[in-house]
Amino acid sequence: MQQRQNLHYLRLIEHEMPKLVAFRKPFVPPTSETPLVVRSISYGGEEHPVTVKRALTVAVSQLPLKDKSAIYKFRLLAGVRWTPTPPKDSGIKLGENAEHGYVKISCEDFPEPAMNLKWVSDRLDDLINEANNDSDRFKDIPVDRRHLEARAAKAKKGKLKRDIAGGVGRYASPPSIKDFPKSWLPDRPRMSSGTEPVHR
């Protein structure tokens, strides 16, 4: 029985595989018109819950954002999905279109891969439309980088070059009263020889 199966597949390789040459297409590298990278996981036809997952990665500099304030707002809205370097599993080389960082959105909530990809694509479109909306630019809100600092601290990759109220080049540690500018601190009441404090 095993030998018969082997002979069957050998015949397929010998007679059917050459016919696939008709479907061969030359590789065309992606252009700036197709900046999206979509990743999926396959287990060679075996059933697995993660095979429905779709992850989309794109360089922010290649998105149709109209100006620098739209790029800033996009990074702000993307939150933890934005990183200055491409994700390791994205298939994008380090430094490729890295001017404004990268955004990665993934979904595995729906039963079909196409539904997950549609959800991810719709969320990217929503982010782009909202970033290009001029009603509020959120210029007074800083970009939250805590997720990057937490990742660096977890990997123990050197010191985090932060500047939180005067603290430069420290490891990720919660700010204390020493980190606040002295002009913000109230005057400490001096204690006299009695028990009541003396205010200036």
Short mmCIF file of C-alpha atoms in Angstrom, two decimals:
data_model
loop_
_atom_site.label_atom_id
_atom_site.label_comp_id
_atom_site.label_asym_id
_atom_site.label_seq_id
_atom_site.Cartn_x
_atom_site.Cartn_y
_atom_site.Cartn_z
CA MET A 1 0.00 0.00 0.00
CA GLN A 2 2.80 2.45 0.94
CA GLN A 3 4.67 1.66 -2.27
CA ARG A 4 1.54 2.29 -4.33
CA GLN A 5 1.10 5.72 -2.72
CA ASN A 6 4.72 6.60 -3.39
CA LEU A 7 4.38 5.59 -7.04
CA HIS A 8 1.20 7.69 -7.34
CA TYR A 9 2.98 10.83 -6.11
CA LEU A 10 6.04 10.12 -8.24
CA ARG A 11 3.77 9.93 -11.31
CA LEU A 12 2.16 13.25 -10.34
CA ILE A 13 5.61 14.86 -10.02
CA GLU A 14 6.69 13.43 -13.37
CA HIS A 15 3.59 14.22 -15.43
CA GLU A 16 1.63 17.01 -13.71
CA MET A 17 4.32 19.30 -12.25
CA PRO A 18 5.65 20.49 -15.66
CA LYS A 19 2.15 21.82 -16.43
CA LEU A 20 2.53 24.34 -13.58
CA VAL A 21 5.11 26.25 -15.64
CA ALA A 22 2.20 27.83 -17.53
CA PHE A 23 1.15 29.59 -14.32
CA ARG A 24 4.60 30.99 -13.53
CA LYS A 25 4.74 34.76 -12.96
CA PRO A 26 7.87 36.91 -12.67
CA PHE A 27 8.49 38.52 -9.29
CA VAL A 28 7.71 42.23 -9.25
CA PRO A 29 8.90 44.02 -6.07
CA PRO A 30 6.29 46.21 -4.34
CA THR A 31 6.21 49.88 -5.25
CA SER A 32 5.12 52.97 -3.34
CA GLU A 33 1.62 52.34 -4.72
CA THR A 34 1.40 49.10 -2.67
CA PRO A 35 2.99 49.88 0.71
CA LEU A 36 0.96 47.44 2.83
CA VAL A 37 2.52 44.20 4.09
CA VAL A 38 -0.01 41.55 5.15
CA ARG A 39 1.25 38.54 7.10
CA SER A 40 -0.51 35.27 7.82
CA ILE A 41 0.37 31.95 9.44
CA SER A 42 -0.18 28.56 7.82
CA TYR A 43 0.38 25.07 9.18
CA GLY A 44 0.37 23.36 5.78
CA GLY A 45 -3.37 22.74 5.65
CA GLU A 46 -3.75 21.65 9.28
CA GLU A 47 -6.47 23.25 11.35
CA HIS A 48 -5.24 25.76 13.92
CA PRO A 49 -6.93 28.78 15.54
CA VAL A 50 -4.12 31.17 14.59
CA THR A 51 -4.44 30.51 10.83
CA VAL A 52 -7.32 33.01 10.63
CA LYS A 53 -5.14 35.83 12.01
CA ARG A 54 -4.05 38.62 9.67
CA ALA A 55 -1.44 41.25 10.55
CA LEU A 56 -0.96 44.42 8.51
CA THR A 57 2.22 46.50 8.70
CA VAL A 58 2.90 49.76 6.87
CA ALA A 59 5.41 52.59 7.03
CA VAL A 60 3.74 55.81 8.15
CA SER A 61 5.71 57.79 5.56
CA GLN A 62 3.96 55.83 2.76
CA LEU A 63 0.42 56.58 3.93
CA PRO A 64 -1.70 59.33 2.29
CA LEU A 65 -1.33 61.80 5.17
CA LYS A 66 -1.47 65.41 4.03
CA ASP A 67 1.05 67.15 6.29
CA LYS A 68 3.29 66.84 9.36
CA SER A 69 0.47 67.58 11.78
CA ALA A 70 -1.53 64.72 10.23
CA ILE A 71 1.46 62.40 10.69
CA TYR A 72 1.75 63.48 14.33
CA LYS A 73 -1.97 62.93 14.92
CA PHE A 74 -1.78 59.51 13.22
CA ARG A 75 1.04 58.44 15.54
CA LEU A 76 -0.94 59.71 18.50
CA LEU A 77 -4.09 57.82 17.48
CA ALA A 78 -2.21 54.61 16.67
CA GLY A 79 -0.98 54.42 20.27
CA VAL A 80 0.84 51.16 21.06
CA ARG A 81 0.46 50.02 17.44
CA TRP A 82 3.09 52.59 16.38
CA THR A 83 6.82 51.83 16.64
CA PRO A 84 9.86 53.73 15.34
CA THR A 85 11.38 50.48 14.00
CA PRO A 86 9.63 47.81 11.93
CA PRO A 87 8.22 44.87 13.91
CA LYS A 88 10.49 41.81 13.76
CA ASP A 89 7.85 39.66 12.08
CA SER A 90 6.77 42.28 9.52
CA GLY A 91 9.08 41.36 6.65
CA ILE A 92 10.29 44.98 6.38
CA LYS A 93 14.01 45.68 6.53
CA LEU A 94 15.38 47.84 9.33
CA GLY A 95 15.62 51.45 8.15
CA GLU A 96 13.33 50.97 5.14
CA ASN A 97 11.03 54.05 4.91
CA ALA A 98 11.73 54.66 8.60
CA GLU A 99 11.27 58.43 8.66
CA HIS A 100 8.05 58.41 10.71
CA GLY A 101 8.00 54.85 12.03
CA TYR A 102 5.62 51.98 11.36
CA VAL A 103 2.17 50.88 12.39
CA LYS A 104 1.05 47.28 12.85
CA ILE A 105 -2.59 46.21 13.24
CA SER A 106 -3.66 42.59 13.64
CA CYS A 107 -6.93 40.76 14.18
CA GLU A 108 -8.00 37.18 14.88
CA ASP A 109 -11.50 37.77 16.28
CA PHE A 110 -13.51 36.57 13.26
CA PRO A 111 -13.88 33.00 11.97
CA GLU A 112 -12.64 33.75 8.41
CA PRO A 113 -9.25 35.22 7.39
CA ALA A 114 -10.88 37.60 4.89
CA MET A 115 -13.08 39.05 7.65
CA ASN A 116 -10.04 39.69 9.86
CA LEU A 117 -8.19 41.33 6.96
CA LYS A 118 -11.22 43.51 6.19
CA TRP A 119 -11.43 44.63 9.83
CA VAL A 120 -7.71 45.51 9.87
CA SER A 121 -8.01 47.40 6.58
CA ASP A 122 -11.04 49.33 7.84
CA ARG A 123 -9.23 50.34 11.03
CA LEU A 124 -6.27 51.65 9.00
CA ASP A 125 -8.66 53.66 6.80
CA ASP A 126 -10.35 55.07 9.92
CA LEU A 127 -6.98 56.12 11.36
CA ILE A 128 -5.97 57.84 8.10
CA ASN A 129 -9.31 59.68 7.77
CA GLU A 130 -9.22 60.87 11.38
CA ALA A 131 -5.57 61.97 11.10
CA ASN A 132 -6.41 64.05 8.01
CA ASN A 133 -9.39 65.64 9.81
CA ASP A 134 -8.52 69.27 10.65
CA SER A 135 -11.10 69.71 13.41
CA ASP A 136 -8.60 68.93 16.20
CA ARG A 137 -4.86 68.41 15.78
CA PHE A 138 -4.08 67.36 19.39
CA LYS A 139 -0.84 69.36 19.27
CA ASP A 140 -0.85 69.80 23.03
CA ILE A 141 -0.81 66.02 23.68
CA PRO A 142 2.56 64.23 23.56
CA VAL A 143 3.00 60.86 21.84
CA ASP A 144 2.89 58.10 24.44
CA ARG A 145 6.14 56.11 24.30
CA ARG A 146 5.66 54.04 27.45
CA HIS A 147 5.11 50.85 25.44
CA LEU A 148 8.53 51.33 23.82
CA GLU A 149 10.18 51.98 27.19
CA ALA A 150 8.53 48.90 28.70
CA ARG A 151 9.73 46.76 25.80
CA ALA A 152 13.29 48.08 26.14
CA ALA A 153 13.23 47.55 29.90
CA LYS A 154 11.94 44.00 29.44
CA ALA A 155 14.71 43.25 26.95
CA LYS A 156 17.24 45.03 29.24
CA LYS A 157 18.73 46.87 26.29
CA GLY A 158 20.78 49.62 27.90
CA LYS A 159 19.47 52.76 29.52
CA LEU A 160 16.34 54.51 28.46
CA LYS A 161 17.17 58.03 27.33
CA ARG A 162 14.18 59.75 28.86
CA ASP A 163 13.79 63.31 29.98
CA ILE A 164 11.02 63.38 32.55
CA ALA A 165 11.25 66.68 34.36
CA GLY A 166 15.03 66.77 34.32
CA GLY A 167 15.84 63.05 34.64
CA VAL A 168 18.05 62.13 31.70
CA GLY A 169 19.50 58.71 30.86
CA ARG A 170 17.90 56.72 33.68
CA TYR A 171 16.40 53.28 33.74
CA ALA A 172 12.63 53.13 33.66
CA SER A 173 11.68 54.07 37.18
CA PRO A 174 8.63 55.83 38.53
CA PRO A 175 9.15 59.58 38.85
CA SER A 176 9.65 60.86 42.37
CA ILE A 177 9.55 64.30 43.94
CA LYS A 178 13.21 64.76 42.93
CA ASP A 179 12.18 64.70 39.26
CA PHE A 180 9.83 67.69 39.50
CA PRO A 181 11.14 71.20 38.83
CA LYS A 182 11.83 73.01 42.10
CA SER A 183 9.76 75.99 40.96
CA TRP A 184 6.67 73.74 41.01
CA LEU A 185 7.16 72.59 44.59
CA PRO A 186 5.49 74.50 47.42
CA ASP A 187 7.61 76.17 50.03
CA ARG A 188 8.24 73.85 52.94
CA PRO A 189 6.96 75.23 56.23
CA ARG A 190 9.82 75.75 58.65
CA MET A 191 9.40 74.39 62.13
CA SER A 192 9.97 76.87 64.94
CA SER A 193 11.04 75.95 68.43
CA GLY A 194 7.33 75.41 69.15
CA THR A 195 5.10 72.83 67.55
CA GLU A 196 3.39 75.10 64.98
CA PRO A 197 5.00 75.50 61.55
CA VAL A 198 6.08 78.96 60.46
CA HIS A 199 5.00 79.92 56.93
CA ARG A 200 6.94 82.37 54.82
#
